[in-house]
Short mmCIF file of C-alpha atoms and ligand atoms in Angstrom, two decimals:
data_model
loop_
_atom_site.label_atom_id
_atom_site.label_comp_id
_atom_site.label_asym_id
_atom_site.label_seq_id
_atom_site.Cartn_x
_atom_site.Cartn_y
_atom_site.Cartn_z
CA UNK A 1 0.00 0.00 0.00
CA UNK A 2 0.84 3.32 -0.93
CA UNK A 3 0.99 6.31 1.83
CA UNK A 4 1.00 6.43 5.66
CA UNK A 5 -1.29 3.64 7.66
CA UNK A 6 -4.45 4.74 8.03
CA UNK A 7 -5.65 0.97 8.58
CA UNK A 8 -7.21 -0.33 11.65
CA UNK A 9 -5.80 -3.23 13.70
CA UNK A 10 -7.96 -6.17 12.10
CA UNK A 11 -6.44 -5.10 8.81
CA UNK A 12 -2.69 -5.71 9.52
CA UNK A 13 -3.63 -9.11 11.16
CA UNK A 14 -2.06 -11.97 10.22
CA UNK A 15 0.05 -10.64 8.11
CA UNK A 16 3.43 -9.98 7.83
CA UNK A 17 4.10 -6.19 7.08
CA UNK A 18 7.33 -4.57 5.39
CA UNK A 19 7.88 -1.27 6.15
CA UNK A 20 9.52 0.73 3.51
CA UNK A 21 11.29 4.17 3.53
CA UNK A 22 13.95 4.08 1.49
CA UNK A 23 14.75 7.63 1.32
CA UNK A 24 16.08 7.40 4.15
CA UNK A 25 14.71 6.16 7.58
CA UNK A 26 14.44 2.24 6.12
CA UNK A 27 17.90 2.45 4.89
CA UNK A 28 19.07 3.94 8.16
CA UNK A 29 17.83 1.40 10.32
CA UNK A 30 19.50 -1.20 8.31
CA UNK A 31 22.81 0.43 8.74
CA UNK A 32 22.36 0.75 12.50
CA UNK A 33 21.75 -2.57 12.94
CA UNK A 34 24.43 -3.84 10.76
CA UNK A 35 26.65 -1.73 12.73
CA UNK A 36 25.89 -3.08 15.84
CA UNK A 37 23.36 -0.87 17.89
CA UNK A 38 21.51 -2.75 20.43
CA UNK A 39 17.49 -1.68 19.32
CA UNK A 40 16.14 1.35 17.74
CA UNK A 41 12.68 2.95 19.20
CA UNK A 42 11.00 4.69 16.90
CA UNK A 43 8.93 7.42 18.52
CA UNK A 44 6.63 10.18 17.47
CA UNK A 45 8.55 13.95 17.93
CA UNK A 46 11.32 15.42 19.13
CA UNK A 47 9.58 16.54 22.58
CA UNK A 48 8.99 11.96 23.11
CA UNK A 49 12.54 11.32 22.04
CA UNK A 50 13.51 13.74 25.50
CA UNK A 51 11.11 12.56 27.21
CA UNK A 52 12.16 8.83 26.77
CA UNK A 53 15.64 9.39 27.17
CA UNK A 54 15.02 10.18 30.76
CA UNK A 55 14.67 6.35 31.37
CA UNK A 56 18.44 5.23 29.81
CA UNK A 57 21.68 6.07 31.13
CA UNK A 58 22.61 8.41 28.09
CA UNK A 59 25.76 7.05 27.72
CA UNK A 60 23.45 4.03 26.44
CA UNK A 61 21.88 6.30 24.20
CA UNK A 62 21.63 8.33 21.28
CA UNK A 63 18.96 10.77 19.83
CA UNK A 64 18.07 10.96 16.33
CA UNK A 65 16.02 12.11 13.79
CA UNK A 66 15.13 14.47 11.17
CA UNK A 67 12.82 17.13 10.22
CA UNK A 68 12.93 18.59 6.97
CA UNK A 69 15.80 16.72 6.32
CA UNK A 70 18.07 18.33 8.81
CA UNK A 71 19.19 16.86 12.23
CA UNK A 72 16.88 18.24 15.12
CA UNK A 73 18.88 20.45 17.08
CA UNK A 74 20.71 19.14 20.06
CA UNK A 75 20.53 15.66 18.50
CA UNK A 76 23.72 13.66 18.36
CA UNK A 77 22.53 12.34 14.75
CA UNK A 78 20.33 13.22 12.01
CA UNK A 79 19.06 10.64 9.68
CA UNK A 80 21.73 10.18 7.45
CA UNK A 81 23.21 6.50 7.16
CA UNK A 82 26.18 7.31 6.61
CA UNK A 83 25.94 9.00 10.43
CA UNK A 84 25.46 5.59 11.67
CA UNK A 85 28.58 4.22 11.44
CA UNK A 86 29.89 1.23 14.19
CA UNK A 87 32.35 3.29 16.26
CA UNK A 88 29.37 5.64 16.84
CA UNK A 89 26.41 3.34 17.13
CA UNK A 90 27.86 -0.11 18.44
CA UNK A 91 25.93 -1.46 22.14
CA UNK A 92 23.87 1.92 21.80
CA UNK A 93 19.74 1.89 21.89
CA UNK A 94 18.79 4.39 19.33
CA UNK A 95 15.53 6.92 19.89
CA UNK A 96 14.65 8.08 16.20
CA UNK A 97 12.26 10.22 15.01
CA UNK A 98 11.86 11.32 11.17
CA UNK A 99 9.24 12.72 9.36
CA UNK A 100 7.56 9.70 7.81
CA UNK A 101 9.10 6.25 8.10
CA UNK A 102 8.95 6.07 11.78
CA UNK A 103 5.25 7.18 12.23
CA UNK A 104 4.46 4.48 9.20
CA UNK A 105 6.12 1.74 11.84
CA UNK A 106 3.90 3.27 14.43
CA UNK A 107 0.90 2.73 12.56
CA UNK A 108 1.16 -0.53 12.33
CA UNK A 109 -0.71 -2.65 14.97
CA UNK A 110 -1.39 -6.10 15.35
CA UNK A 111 0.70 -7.83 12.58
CA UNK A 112 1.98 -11.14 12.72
CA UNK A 113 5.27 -9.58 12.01
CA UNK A 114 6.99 -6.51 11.14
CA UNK A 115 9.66 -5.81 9.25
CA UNK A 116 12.09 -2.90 7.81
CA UNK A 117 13.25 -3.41 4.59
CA UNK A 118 15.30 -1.41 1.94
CA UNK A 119 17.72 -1.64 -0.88
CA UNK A 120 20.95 -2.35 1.53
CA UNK A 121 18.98 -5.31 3.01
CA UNK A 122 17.08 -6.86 0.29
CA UNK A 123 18.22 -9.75 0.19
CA UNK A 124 17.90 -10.43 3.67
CA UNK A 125 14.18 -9.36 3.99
CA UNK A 126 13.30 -10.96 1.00
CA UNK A 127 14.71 -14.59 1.72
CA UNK A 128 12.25 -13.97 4.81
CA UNK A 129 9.59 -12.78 2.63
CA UNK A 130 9.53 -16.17 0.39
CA UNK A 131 9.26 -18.50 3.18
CA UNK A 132 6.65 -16.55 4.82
CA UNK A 133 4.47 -16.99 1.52
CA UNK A 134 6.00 -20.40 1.47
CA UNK A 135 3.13 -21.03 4.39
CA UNK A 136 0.89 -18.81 2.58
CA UNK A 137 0.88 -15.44 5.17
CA UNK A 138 -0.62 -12.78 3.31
CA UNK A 139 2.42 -9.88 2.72
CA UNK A 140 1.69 -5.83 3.27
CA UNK A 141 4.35 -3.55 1.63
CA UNK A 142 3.76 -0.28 3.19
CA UNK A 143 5.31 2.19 1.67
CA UNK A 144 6.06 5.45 3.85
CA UNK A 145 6.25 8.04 0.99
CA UNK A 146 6.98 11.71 2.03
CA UNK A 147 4.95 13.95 3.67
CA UNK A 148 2.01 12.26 2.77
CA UNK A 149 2.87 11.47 -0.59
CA UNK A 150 3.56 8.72 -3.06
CA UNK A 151 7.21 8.52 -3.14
CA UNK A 152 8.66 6.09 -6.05
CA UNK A 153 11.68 4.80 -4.37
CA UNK A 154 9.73 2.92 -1.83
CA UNK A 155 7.14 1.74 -4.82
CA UNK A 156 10.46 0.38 -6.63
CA UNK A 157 11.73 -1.10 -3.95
CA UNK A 158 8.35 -2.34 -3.08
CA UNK A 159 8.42 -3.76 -6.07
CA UNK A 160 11.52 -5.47 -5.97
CA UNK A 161 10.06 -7.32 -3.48
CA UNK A 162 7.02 -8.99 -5.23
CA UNK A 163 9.08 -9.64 -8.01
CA UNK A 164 11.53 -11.64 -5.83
CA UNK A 165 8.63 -13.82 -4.09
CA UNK A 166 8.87 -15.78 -7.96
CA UNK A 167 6.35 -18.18 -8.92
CA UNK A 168 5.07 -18.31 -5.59
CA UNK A 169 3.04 -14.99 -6.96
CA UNK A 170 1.37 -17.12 -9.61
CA UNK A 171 -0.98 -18.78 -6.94
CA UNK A 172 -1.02 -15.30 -4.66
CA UNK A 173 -3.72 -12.65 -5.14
CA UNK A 174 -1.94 -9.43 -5.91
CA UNK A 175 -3.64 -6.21 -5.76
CA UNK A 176 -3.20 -3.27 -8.02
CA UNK A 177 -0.79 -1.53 -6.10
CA UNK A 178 1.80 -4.47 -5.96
CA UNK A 179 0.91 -4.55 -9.65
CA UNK A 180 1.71 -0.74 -9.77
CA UNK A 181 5.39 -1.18 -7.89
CA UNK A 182 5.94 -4.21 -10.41
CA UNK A 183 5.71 -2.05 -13.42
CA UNK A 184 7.51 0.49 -11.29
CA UNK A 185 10.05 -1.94 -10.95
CA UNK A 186 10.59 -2.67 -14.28
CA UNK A 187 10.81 0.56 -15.78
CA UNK A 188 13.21 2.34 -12.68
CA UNK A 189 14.59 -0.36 -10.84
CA UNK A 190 17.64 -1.09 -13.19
CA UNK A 191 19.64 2.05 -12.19
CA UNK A 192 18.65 2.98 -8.51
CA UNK A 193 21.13 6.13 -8.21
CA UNK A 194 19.32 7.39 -11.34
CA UNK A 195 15.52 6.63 -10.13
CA UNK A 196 16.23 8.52 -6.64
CA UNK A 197 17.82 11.31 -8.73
CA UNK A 198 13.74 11.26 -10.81
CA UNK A 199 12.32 11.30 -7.48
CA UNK A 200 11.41 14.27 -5.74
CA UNK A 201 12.49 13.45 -2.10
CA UNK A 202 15.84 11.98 -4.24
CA UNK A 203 16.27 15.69 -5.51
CA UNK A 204 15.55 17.44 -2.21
CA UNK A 205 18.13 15.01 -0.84
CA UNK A 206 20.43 16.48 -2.77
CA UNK A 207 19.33 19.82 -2.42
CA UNK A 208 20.09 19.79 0.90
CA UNK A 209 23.42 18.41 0.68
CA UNK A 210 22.63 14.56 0.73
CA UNK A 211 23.59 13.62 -2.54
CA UNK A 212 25.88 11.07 -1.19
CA UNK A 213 23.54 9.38 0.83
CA UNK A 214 21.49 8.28 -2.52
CA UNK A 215 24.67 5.93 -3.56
CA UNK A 216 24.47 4.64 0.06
CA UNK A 217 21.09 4.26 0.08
CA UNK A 218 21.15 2.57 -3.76
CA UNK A 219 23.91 0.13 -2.26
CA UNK A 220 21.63 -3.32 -2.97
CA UNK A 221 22.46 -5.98 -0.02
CA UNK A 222 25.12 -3.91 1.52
CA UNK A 223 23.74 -4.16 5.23
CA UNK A 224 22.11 -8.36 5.36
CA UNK A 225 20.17 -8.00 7.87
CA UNK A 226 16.42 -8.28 9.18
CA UNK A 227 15.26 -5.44 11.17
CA UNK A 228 12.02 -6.67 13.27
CA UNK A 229 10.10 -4.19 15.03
CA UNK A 230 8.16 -5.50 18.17
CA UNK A 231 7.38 -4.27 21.76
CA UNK A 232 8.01 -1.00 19.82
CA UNK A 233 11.72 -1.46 19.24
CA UNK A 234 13.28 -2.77 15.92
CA UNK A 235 16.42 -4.91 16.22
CA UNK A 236 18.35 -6.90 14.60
CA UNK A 237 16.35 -10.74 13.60
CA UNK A 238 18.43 -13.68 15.26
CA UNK A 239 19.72 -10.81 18.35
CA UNK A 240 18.42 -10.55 22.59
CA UNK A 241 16.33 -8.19 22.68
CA UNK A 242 17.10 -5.88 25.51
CA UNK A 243 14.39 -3.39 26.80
C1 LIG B 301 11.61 10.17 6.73
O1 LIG B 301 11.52 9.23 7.52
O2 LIG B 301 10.77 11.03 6.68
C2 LIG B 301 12.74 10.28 5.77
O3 LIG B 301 13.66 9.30 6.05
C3 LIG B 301 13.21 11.68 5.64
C4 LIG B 301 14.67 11.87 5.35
O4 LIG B 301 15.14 11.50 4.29
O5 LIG B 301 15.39 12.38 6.21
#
C-alpha cells in the first residue's frame, strides 16, 4: 500500500508487514543494525525522544532524527546513514524520530510480524519474505512516501520485493498496487542512483546536501540484515532483545 497507515488493527492481522522508507529512515535502520546498535525505538517527535531518554543512562543512548531533512537540534545524529557508522552506534539503543518512516512503523498494529526493509537489506528481507508466503501469510508492503505522498523509491523497492517472491506470486492474489510497484520496478529499478535522482524526495536530498547518501542508500544488499520491530523497538532478527 501506498501512503502512511491509516488501517485499523484487524487489517494488519495476520500478516506480515514490510515497512519501507527508502529515502532514508528504512535504509538507516539497516545500517544501525548492521553496525551493531543494540534496538532502535521509533517514537513520534522530538519533545517523546527527551522525554524517553530520561529512562536510559545516556551514555546508552543516542537521539536521532530528522525534520525537513536536517538533524533536530541538540541531536547527536540526524538521519543520514552514513551518520550511523559502528564506532558511533555499536551497544547503543537508538531513539529516532523522522518525518515519515517512523510514524508508518507506528501505525502498524497487530501484525503477525513486522519488518524494515530497503535496498541495503534486500536480500535479507526478501529470503524472509519467500518463506513466509511459502506457508501462505498474506504480505503488506507499506510504503512510507513523504509527507504524505507517493514517493517512487519505496514503490520500486516495493516492487523489488514482489518480483523476488517468484512463482510463488502465480498462486497469490496481488492487488493493483503491488501490480503498480511491479511495473515500477521494471521501468526504474535497473539504475537505482538514477531513479532517486527522478524522485522528488531523491532531488531534495540532494538539495540539501545529501547527494551522497542516494549511492548509500542505492547500495543493494550492503547491510544483510532483518530489522524486526516489536514491543516497539526494531532490532536486529536472530539478536536478545534488551528493553
Ligand atoms: C523520513 O523518515 O521522513 C525520511 O527518512 C526523511 C529523510 O530522508 O530524512
Amino acid at each position: 500500500m501506498f501512503g502512511p497507515a491509516v488501517l485499523p488493527p484487524a487489517e494488519w492481522h495476520g500478516r506480515v508487514v514490510v515497512v519501507l522508507d527508502v529515502l532514508r529512515a528504512s535504509t538507516t535502520i539497516a545500517t544501525a543494525l548492521s553496525h551493531g546498535a543494540r534496538a532502535i525505538i521509533p517514537v513520534e517527535s522530538s519533545d517523546e525522544v527527551i522525554t524517553r531518554s530520561k529512562g536510559f543512562e545516556r551514555s546508552e543512548l543516542i537521539l536521532a532524527g530528522e525534520r525537513k531533512s536536517m538533524r533536530i537540534p541538540g541531536f547527536d545524529l540526524g538521519n543520514s546513514p552514513r551518520e550511523f557508522t559502528r564506532e558511533v552506534v555499536e551497544g547503543k539503543t537508538i531513539l529516532f524520530t523522522t518525518s515519515n518512516g517512523t510514524n508508518a512503523l507506528l501505525a502498524v498494529q497487530g501484525a503477525r510480524e513486522v519488518l524494515v526493509g530497503s535496498f541495503v537489506n534486500f536480500s535479507a528481507v526478501a529470503a524472509m519474505l519467500r518463506a513466509a508466503a511459502r506457508e501462505k501469510i498474506d504480505l503488506t508492503f507499506l510504503c512510507a512516501g513523504s509527507d504524505k505522498q507517493f514517493s517512487l523509491e519505496d514503490a520500486v523497492c516495493a516492487g523489488r520485493f514482489v518480483r523476488s517472491l517468484g512463482r510463488r506470486l502465480a498462486h497469490a492474489t496481488v492487488n493493483d498496487a503491488a501490480r503498480a510497484a511491479l511495473t515500477l520496478e521494471k521501468k526504474y529499478g535497473a539504475d537505482l542512483p538514477k531513479m532517486f535522482l527522478a524522485a522528488t524526495h531523491g532531488r531534495s536530498l540532494v538539495e540539501a546536501g545529501f547527494e551522497e547518501d542516494l549511492a548509500v542508500c542505492a547500495a543493494v544488499d550492503s547491510h544483510p540484515v532483518v530489522p524486526v520491530y516489536a514491543d516497539r523497538q526494531v532490532t536486529r532478527l536472530g539478536t536478545d532483545r534488551g528493553r
